[in-house]
CSV table of C-alpha atoms and ligand atoms in Angstrom, one decimal:
chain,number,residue,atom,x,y,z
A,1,UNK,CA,0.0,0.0,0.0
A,2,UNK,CA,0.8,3.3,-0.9
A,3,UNK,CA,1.2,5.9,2.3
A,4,UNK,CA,3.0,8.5,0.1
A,5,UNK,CA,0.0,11.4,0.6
A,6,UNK,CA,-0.2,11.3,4.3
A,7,UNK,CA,3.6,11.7,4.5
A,8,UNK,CA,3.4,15.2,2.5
A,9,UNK,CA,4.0,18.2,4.6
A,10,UNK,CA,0.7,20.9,5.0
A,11,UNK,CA,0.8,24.4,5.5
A,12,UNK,CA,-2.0,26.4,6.4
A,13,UNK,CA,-1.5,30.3,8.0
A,14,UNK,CA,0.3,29.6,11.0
A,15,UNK,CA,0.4,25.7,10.9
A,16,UNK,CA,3.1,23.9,9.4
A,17,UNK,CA,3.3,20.2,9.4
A,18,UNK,CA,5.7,17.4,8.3
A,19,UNK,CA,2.8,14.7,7.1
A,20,UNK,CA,-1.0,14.4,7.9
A,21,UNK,CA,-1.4,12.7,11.0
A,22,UNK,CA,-3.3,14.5,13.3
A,23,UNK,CA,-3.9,13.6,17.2
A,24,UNK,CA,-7.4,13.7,17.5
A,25,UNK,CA,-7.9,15.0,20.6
A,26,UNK,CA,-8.5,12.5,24.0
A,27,UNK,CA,-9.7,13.4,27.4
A,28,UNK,CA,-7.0,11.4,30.0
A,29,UNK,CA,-7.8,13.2,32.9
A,30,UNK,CA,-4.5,13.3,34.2
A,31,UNK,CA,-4.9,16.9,35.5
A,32,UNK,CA,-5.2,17.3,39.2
A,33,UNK,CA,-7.7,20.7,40.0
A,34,UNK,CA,-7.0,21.2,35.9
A,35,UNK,CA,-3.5,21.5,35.9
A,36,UNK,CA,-1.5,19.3,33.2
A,37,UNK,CA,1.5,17.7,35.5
A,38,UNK,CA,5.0,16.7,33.9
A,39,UNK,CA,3.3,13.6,33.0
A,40,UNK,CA,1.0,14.7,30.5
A,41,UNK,CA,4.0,17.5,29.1
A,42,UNK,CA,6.0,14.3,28.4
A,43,UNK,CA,3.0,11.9,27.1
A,44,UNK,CA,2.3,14.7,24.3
A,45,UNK,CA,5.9,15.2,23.4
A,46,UNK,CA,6.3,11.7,22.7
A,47,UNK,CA,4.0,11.5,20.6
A,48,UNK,CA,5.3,14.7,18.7
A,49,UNK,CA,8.7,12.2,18.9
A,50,UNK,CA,6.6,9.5,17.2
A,51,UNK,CA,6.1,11.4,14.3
A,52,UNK,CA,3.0,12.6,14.7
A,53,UNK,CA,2.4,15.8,12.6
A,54,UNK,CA,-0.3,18.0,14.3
A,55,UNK,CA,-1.2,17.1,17.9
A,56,UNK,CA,-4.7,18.5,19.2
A,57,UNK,CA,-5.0,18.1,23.2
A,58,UNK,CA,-7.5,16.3,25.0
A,59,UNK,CA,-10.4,18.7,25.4
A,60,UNK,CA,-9.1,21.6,27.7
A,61,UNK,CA,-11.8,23.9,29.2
A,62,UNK,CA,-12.8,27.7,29.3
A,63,UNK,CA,-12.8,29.9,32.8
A,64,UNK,CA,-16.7,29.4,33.2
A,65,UNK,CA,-17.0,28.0,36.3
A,66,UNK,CA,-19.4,25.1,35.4
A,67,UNK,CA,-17.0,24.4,32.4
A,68,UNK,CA,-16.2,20.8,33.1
A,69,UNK,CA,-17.7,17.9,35.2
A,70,UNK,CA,-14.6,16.5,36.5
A,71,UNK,CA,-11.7,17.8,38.5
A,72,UNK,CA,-8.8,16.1,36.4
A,73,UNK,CA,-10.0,17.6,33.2
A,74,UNK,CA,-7.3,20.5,32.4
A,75,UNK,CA,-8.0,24.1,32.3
A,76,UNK,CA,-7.0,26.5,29.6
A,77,UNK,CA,-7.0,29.4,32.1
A,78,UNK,CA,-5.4,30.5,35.6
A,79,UNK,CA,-1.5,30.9,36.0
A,80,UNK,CA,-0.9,27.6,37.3
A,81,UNK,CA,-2.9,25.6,34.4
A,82,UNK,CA,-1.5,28.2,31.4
A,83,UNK,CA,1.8,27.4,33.1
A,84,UNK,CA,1.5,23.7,33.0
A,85,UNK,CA,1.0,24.3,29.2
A,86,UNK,CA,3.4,26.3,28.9
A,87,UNK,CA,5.6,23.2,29.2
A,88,UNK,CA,3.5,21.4,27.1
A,89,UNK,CA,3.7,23.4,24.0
A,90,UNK,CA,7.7,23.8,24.4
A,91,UNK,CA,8.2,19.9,24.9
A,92,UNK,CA,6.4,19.2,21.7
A,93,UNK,CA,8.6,21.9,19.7
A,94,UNK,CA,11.8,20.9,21.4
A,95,UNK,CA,11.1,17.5,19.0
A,96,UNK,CA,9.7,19.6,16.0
A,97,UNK,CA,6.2,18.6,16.5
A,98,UNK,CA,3.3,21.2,16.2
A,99,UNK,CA,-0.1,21.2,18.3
A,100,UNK,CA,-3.1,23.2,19.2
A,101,UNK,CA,-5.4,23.0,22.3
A,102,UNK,CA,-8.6,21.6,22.2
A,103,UNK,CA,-10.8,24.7,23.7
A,104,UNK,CA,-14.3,23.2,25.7
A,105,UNK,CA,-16.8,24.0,27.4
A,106,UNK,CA,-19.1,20.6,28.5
A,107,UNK,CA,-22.1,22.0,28.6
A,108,UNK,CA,-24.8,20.6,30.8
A,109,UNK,CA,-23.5,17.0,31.9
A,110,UNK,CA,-24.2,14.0,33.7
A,111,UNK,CA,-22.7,13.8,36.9
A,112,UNK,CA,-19.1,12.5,36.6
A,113,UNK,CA,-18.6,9.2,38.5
A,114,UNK,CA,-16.3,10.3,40.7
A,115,UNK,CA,-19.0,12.3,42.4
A,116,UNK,CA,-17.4,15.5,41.8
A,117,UNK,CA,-19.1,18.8,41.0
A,118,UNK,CA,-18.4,22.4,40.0
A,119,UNK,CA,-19.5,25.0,42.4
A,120,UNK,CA,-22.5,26.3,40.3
A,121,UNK,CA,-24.9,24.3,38.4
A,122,UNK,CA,-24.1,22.7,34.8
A,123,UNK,CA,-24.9,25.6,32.0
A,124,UNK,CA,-26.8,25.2,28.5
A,125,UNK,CA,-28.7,26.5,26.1
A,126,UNK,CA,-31.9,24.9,27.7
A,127,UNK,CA,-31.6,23.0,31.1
A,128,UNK,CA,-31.3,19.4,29.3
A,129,UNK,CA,-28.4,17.6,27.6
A,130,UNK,CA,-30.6,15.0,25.9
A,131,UNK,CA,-34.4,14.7,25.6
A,132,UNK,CA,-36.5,14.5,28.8
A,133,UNK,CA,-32.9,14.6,30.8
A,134,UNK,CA,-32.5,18.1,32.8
A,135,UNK,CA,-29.2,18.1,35.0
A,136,UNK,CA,-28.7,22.5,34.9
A,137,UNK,CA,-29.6,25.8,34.0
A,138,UNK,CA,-30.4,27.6,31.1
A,139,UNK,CA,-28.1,30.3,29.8
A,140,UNK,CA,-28.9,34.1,30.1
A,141,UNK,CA,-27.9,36.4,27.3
A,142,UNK,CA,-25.0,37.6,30.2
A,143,UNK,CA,-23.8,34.1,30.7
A,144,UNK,CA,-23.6,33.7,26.8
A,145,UNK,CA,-21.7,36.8,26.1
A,146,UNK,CA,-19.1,35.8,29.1
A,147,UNK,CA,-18.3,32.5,27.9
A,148,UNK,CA,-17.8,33.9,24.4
A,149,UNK,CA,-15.3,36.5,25.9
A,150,UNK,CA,-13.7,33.3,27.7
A,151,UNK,CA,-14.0,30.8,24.1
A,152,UNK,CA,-12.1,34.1,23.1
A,153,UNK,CA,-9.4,34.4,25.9
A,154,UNK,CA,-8.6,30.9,25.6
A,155,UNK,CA,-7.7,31.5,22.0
A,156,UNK,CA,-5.7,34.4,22.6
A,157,UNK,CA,-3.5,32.5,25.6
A,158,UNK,CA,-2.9,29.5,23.1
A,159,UNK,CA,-1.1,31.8,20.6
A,160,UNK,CA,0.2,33.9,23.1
A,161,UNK,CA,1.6,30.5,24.8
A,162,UNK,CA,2.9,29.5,20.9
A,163,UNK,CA,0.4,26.7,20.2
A,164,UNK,CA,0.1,26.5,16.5
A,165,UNK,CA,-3.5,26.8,16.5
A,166,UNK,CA,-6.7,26.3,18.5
A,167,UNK,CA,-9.2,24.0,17.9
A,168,UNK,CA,-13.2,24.6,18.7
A,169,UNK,CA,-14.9,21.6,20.5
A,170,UNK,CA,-17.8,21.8,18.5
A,171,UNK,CA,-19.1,18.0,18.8
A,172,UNK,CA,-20.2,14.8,20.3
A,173,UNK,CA,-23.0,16.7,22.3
A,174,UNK,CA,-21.1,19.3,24.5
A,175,UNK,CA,-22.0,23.0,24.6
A,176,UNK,CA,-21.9,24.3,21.1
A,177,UNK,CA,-23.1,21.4,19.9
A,178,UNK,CA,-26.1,21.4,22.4
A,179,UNK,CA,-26.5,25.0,21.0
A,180,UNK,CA,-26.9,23.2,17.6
A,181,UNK,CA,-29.1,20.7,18.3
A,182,UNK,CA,-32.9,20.7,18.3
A,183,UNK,CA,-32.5,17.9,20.6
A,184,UNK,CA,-30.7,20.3,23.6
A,185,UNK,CA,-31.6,23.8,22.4
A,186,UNK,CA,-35.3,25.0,22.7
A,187,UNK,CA,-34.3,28.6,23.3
A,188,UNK,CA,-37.3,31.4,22.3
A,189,UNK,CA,-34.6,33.9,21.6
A,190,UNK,CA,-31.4,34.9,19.0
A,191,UNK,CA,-29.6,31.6,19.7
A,192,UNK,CA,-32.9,29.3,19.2
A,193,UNK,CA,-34.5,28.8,16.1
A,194,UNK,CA,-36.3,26.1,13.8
A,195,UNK,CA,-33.7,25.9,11.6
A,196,UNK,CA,-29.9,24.6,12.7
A,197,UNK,CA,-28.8,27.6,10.5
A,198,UNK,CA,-30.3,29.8,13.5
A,199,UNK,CA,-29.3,27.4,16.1
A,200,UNK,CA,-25.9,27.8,15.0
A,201,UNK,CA,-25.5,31.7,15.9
A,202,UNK,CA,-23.9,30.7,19.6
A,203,UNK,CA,-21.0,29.0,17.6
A,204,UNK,CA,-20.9,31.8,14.6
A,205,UNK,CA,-20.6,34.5,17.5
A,206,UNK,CA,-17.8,32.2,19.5
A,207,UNK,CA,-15.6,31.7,16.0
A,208,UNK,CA,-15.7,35.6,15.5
A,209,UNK,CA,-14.4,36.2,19.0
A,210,UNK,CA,-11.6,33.5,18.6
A,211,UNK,CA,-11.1,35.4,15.2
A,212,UNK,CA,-11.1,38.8,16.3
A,213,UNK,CA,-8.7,37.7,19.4
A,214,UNK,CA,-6.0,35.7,17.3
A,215,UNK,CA,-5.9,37.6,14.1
A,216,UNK,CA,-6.3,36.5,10.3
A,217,UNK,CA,-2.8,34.6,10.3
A,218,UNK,CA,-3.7,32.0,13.1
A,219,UNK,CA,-5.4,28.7,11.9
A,220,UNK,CA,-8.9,28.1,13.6
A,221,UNK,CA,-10.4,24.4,13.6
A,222,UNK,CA,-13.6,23.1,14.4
A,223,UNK,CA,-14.4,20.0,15.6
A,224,UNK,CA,-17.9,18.7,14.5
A,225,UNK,CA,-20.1,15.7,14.7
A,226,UNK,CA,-23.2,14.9,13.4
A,227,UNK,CA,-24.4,12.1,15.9
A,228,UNK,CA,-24.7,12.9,19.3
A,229,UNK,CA,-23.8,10.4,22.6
A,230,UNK,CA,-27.5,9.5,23.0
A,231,UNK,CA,-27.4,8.8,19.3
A,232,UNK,CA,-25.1,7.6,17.1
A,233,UNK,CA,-27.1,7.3,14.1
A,234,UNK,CA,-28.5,11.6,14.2
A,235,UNK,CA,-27.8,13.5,11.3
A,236,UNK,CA,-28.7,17.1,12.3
A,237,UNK,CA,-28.3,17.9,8.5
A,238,UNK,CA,-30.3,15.5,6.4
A,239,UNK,CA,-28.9,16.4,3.2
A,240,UNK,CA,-26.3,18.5,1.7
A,241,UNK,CA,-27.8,21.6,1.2
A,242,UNK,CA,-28.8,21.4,5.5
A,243,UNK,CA,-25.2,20.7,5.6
A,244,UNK,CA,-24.3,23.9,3.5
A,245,UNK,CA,-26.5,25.7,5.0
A,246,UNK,CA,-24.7,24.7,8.3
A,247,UNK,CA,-20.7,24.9,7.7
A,248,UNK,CA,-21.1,27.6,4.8
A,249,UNK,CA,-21.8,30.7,7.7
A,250,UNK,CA,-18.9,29.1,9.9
A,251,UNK,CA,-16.0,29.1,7.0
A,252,UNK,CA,-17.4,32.8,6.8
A,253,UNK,CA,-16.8,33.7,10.6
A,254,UNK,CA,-13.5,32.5,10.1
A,255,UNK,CA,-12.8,28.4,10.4
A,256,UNK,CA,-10.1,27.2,8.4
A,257,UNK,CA,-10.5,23.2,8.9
A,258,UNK,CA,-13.5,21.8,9.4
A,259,UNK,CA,-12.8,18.4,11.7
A,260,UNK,CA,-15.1,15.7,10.9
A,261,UNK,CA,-16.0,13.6,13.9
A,262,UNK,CA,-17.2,10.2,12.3
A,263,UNK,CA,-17.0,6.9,14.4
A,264,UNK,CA,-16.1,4.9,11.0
A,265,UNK,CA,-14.6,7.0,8.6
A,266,UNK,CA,-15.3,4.8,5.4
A,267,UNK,CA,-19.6,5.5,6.3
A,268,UNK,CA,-21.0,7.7,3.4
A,269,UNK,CA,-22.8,10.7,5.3
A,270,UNK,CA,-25.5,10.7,2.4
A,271,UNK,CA,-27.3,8.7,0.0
A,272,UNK,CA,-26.1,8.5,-3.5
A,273,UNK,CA,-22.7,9.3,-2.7
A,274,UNK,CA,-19.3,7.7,-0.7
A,275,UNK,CA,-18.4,10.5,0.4
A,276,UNK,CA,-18.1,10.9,4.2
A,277,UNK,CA,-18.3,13.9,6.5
A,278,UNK,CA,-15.2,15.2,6.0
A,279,UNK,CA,-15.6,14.9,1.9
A,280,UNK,CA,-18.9,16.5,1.8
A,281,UNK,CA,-17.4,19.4,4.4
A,282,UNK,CA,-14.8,19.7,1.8
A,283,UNK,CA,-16.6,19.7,-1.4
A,284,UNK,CA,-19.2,22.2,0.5
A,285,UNK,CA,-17.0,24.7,2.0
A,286,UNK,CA,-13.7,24.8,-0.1
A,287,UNK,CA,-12.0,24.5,3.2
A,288,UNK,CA,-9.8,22.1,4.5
A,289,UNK,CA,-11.5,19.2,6.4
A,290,UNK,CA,-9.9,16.5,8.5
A,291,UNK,CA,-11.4,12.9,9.0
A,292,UNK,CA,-11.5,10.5,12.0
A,293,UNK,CA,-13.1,7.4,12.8
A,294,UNK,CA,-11.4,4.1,13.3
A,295,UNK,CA,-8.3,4.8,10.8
A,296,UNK,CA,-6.0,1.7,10.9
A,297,UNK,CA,-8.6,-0.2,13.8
A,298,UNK,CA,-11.1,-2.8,13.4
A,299,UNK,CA,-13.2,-1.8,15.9
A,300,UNK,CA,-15.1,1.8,16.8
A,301,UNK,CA,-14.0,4.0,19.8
A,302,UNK,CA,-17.6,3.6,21.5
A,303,UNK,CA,-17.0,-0.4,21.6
A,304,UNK,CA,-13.4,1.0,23.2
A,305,UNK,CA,-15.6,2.6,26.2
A,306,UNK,CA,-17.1,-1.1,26.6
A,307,UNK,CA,-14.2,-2.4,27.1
A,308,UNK,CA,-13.4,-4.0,23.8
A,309,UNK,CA,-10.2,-4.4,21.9
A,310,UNK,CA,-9.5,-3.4,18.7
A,311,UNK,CA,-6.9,-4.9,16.3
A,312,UNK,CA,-5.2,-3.1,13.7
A,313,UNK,CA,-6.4,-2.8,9.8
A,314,UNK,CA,-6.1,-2.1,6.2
A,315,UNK,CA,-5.1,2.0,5.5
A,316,UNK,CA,-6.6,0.5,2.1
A,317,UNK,CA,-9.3,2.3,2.4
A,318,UNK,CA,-8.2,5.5,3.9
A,319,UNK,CA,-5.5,6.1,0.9
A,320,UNK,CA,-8.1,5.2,-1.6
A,321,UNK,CA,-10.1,8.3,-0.3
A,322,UNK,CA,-7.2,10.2,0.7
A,323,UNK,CA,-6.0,10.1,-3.0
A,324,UNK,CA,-8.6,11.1,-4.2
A,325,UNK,CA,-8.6,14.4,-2.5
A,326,UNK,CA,-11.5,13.7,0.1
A,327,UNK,CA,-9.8,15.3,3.0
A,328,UNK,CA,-5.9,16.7,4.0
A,329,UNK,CA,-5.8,15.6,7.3
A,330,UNK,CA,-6.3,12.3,9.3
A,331,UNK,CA,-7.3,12.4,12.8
A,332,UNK,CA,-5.8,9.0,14.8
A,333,UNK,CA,-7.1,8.2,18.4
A,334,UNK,CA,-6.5,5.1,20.3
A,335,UNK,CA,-3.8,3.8,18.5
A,336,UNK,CA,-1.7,6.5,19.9
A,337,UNK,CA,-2.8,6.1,22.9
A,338,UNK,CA,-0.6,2.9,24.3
A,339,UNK,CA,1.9,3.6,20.8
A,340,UNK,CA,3.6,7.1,20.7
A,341,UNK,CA,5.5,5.5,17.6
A,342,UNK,CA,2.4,4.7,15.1
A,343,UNK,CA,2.8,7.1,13.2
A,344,UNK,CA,6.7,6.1,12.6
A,345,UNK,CA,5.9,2.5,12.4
A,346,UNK,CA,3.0,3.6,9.1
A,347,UNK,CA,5.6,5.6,7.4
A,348,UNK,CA,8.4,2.8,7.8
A,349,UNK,CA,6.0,0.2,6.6
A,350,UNK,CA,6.4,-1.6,9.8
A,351,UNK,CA,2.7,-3.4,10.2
A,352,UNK,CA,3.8,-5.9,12.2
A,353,UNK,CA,4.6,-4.0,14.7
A,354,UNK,CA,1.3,-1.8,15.0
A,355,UNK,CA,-0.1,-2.8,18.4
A,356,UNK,CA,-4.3,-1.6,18.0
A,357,UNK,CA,-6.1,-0.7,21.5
A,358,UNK,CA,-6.7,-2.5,24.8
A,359,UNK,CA,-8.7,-0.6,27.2
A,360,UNK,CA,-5.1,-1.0,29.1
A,361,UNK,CA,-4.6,1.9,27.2
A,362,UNK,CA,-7.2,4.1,29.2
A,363,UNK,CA,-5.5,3.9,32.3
A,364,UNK,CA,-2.0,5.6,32.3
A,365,UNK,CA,-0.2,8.0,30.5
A,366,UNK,CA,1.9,5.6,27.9
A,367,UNK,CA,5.3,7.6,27.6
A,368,UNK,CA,7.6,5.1,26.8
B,401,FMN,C1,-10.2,8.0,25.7
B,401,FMN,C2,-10.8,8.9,24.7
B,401,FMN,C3,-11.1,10.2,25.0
B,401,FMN,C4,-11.7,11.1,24.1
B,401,FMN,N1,-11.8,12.4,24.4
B,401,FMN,C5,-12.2,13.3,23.4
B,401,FMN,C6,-12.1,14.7,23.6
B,401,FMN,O1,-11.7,15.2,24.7
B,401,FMN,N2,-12.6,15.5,22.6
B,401,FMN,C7,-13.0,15.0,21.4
B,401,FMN,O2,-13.4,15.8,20.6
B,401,FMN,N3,-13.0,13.7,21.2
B,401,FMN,C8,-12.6,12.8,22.1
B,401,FMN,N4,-12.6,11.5,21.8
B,401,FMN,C9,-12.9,11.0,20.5
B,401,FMN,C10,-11.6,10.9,19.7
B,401,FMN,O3,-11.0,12.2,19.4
B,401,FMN,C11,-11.8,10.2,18.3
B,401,FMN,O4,-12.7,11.0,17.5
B,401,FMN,C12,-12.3,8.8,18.4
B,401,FMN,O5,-11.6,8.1,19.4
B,401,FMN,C13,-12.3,8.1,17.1
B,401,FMN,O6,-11.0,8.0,16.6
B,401,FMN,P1,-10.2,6.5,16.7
B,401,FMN,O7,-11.2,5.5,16.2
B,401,FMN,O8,-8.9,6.7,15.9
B,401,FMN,O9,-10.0,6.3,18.2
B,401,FMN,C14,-12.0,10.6,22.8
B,401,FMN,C15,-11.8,9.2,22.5
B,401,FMN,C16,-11.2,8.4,23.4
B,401,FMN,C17,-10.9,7.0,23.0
């Protein structure tokens, strides 16, 4: 098989990578009271070590005190936290790898397991996170426009920090995603509407702060999913023009990749076509677009949360679309988790080697 394409460099404003291999992004909870230790500086630089050509962090969450439901999440604000990655972002260029922080905010949650709560109520745009299932409060226009400001300050501290460039946590049912969402937003006002067009104002207004904060030069990604945790099948747009109609006002506010959050990569997003998410974004928006989903693993990363293994597979598949022009970047999750060396191993032909996931992997920083 031919790997040749993901091994060309990419430039794009302020980004500059040696191949396509992106991190995608993977909450490890190895922050105590949010701040990322030693540990997690040397976890992400061996992975920047392993050849890995854009790193995005594990979601990292805004100063809005009901940010995040669980106290080893990191922050992306306060001295201590900024100073943690601080470390981060220099151990990762001290081995000529690049990266950008994952910027969150959860939204309303569930309660975390570990019984742990933040000292005000869960925030959203209605009080529910899935149908039927309230566990907060509904934003007020002030509490909107301050965690803008702080989607905004958390941008600016990345660059200012020398992160490469931020990425928006716009998916897999957190708070701009519950903003999109029919499902989670049921709002009378500006940021509710019928249409996800309308629904999508909280995130429009959120990209032109993180715009207006970094300046034109300093790439912007967006992280999107169409299904949602208490449904993996949704599509919130049905068709392609819903889908235009969605991403076309964001590339206008200012995202420069679009980040296609798929559980299979290789699963057309609409009849008639094979293209997948990260196609269609592409083909839509002009932009560039990154896929995810099971790239070089037999198994999908919601089976990983059960507790099953996956083995490694075919990038058949993956170059086949990749050829073609599909995407630019791919995102990789579990196989780096227990293998800071994938990414070598692909590029040196090494198969054998590959090791796929365990849920082993969950449980420790692998820095070795
Ligand atoms: C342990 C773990 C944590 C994750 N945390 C995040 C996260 O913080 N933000 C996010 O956007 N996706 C998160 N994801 C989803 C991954 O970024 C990725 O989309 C998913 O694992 C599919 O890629 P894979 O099949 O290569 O693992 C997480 C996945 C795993 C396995």
């Amino acid at each position: 098989m031919n790997t040749d394409n993901l091994f060309k460099p990419f430039t794009l404003k302020s980004l500059n990578i040696k191949n396509r291999i992106v991190m995608a992004p993977m909450t490890r909870s190895f922050s105590p009271s949010g701040v990322p230790t030693a540990d997690v500086a040397a976890y992400y630089q061996k992975r920047a070590e392993g050849e890995v050509g854009l790193i995005l962090s594990e979601g990292t969450v805004i100063n809005r005190l009901s940010a995040s439901n669980d106290a080893n999440v990191p922050h992306f604000y306060g001295d201590a936290a900024l100073a943690g990655w601080q470390q981060v972002i220099n151990g990762v260029h001290a081995v000529g790898g690049a990266m950008g922080p994952q910027i969150w905010h959860m939204g309303i949650m569930d309660n975390h397991h570990s019984g742990w709560l933040p000292e005000v109520p869960f925030e959203g745009p209605s009080a529910f996170n899935r149908p039927g299932h309230e566990n907060g409060k509904a934003m007020n226009e002030a509490d909107i426009t301050d965690a803008i400001i702080a989607y905004g300050k958390a941008a600016a501290d990345a660059q200012r920090l020398g992160f490469d460039c931020v990425e928006l946590h716009g998916a897999h049912g957190y708070l701009i995603d519950q903003f999109f969402w029919d499902g989670t937003n049921n709002r009378n006002d500006i940021y509710g509407g019928k249409t996800l067009a309308e629904r999508s104002r909280f995130a429009i207004e959120v990209i032109k702060e993180v715009r207006r904060q970094v300046g034109k030069d300093f790439a912007i990604i967006i992280r999107l999913s169409q299904w949602k945790p208490s449904d993996y099948n949704y599509k919130m747009a049905a068709n392609p023009e819903e889908m235009e109609a969605w991403l076309k006002p964001m590339a206008d506010a200012g995202v420069d990749i679009f980040h296609c959050s798929q559980r299979r990569f290789w699963e057309p997003e609409f009849e008639g076509s094979d293209l997948n998410f990260a196609g269609w974004a592409k083909k839509i928006t002009g932009k560039a677009t990154i896929t995810v989903g099971s790239v070089g693993l037999n198994g999908d990363f919601m089976a990983a949360f059960a507790g099953e293994s996956s083995a490694p597979s075919s990038l058949d598949e993956l170059m086949r679309r990749m050829d073609r022009g599909d995407f630019d970047l791919v995102g990789v999750g579990r196989p780096l988790l227990a293998d800071p060396f994938w990414t070598q191993k692909i590029r040196e032909g090494r198969s054998a080697e590959l090791k796929g996931f365990t849920k082993e992997a969950l449980g420790t920083l692998v820095i070795d």
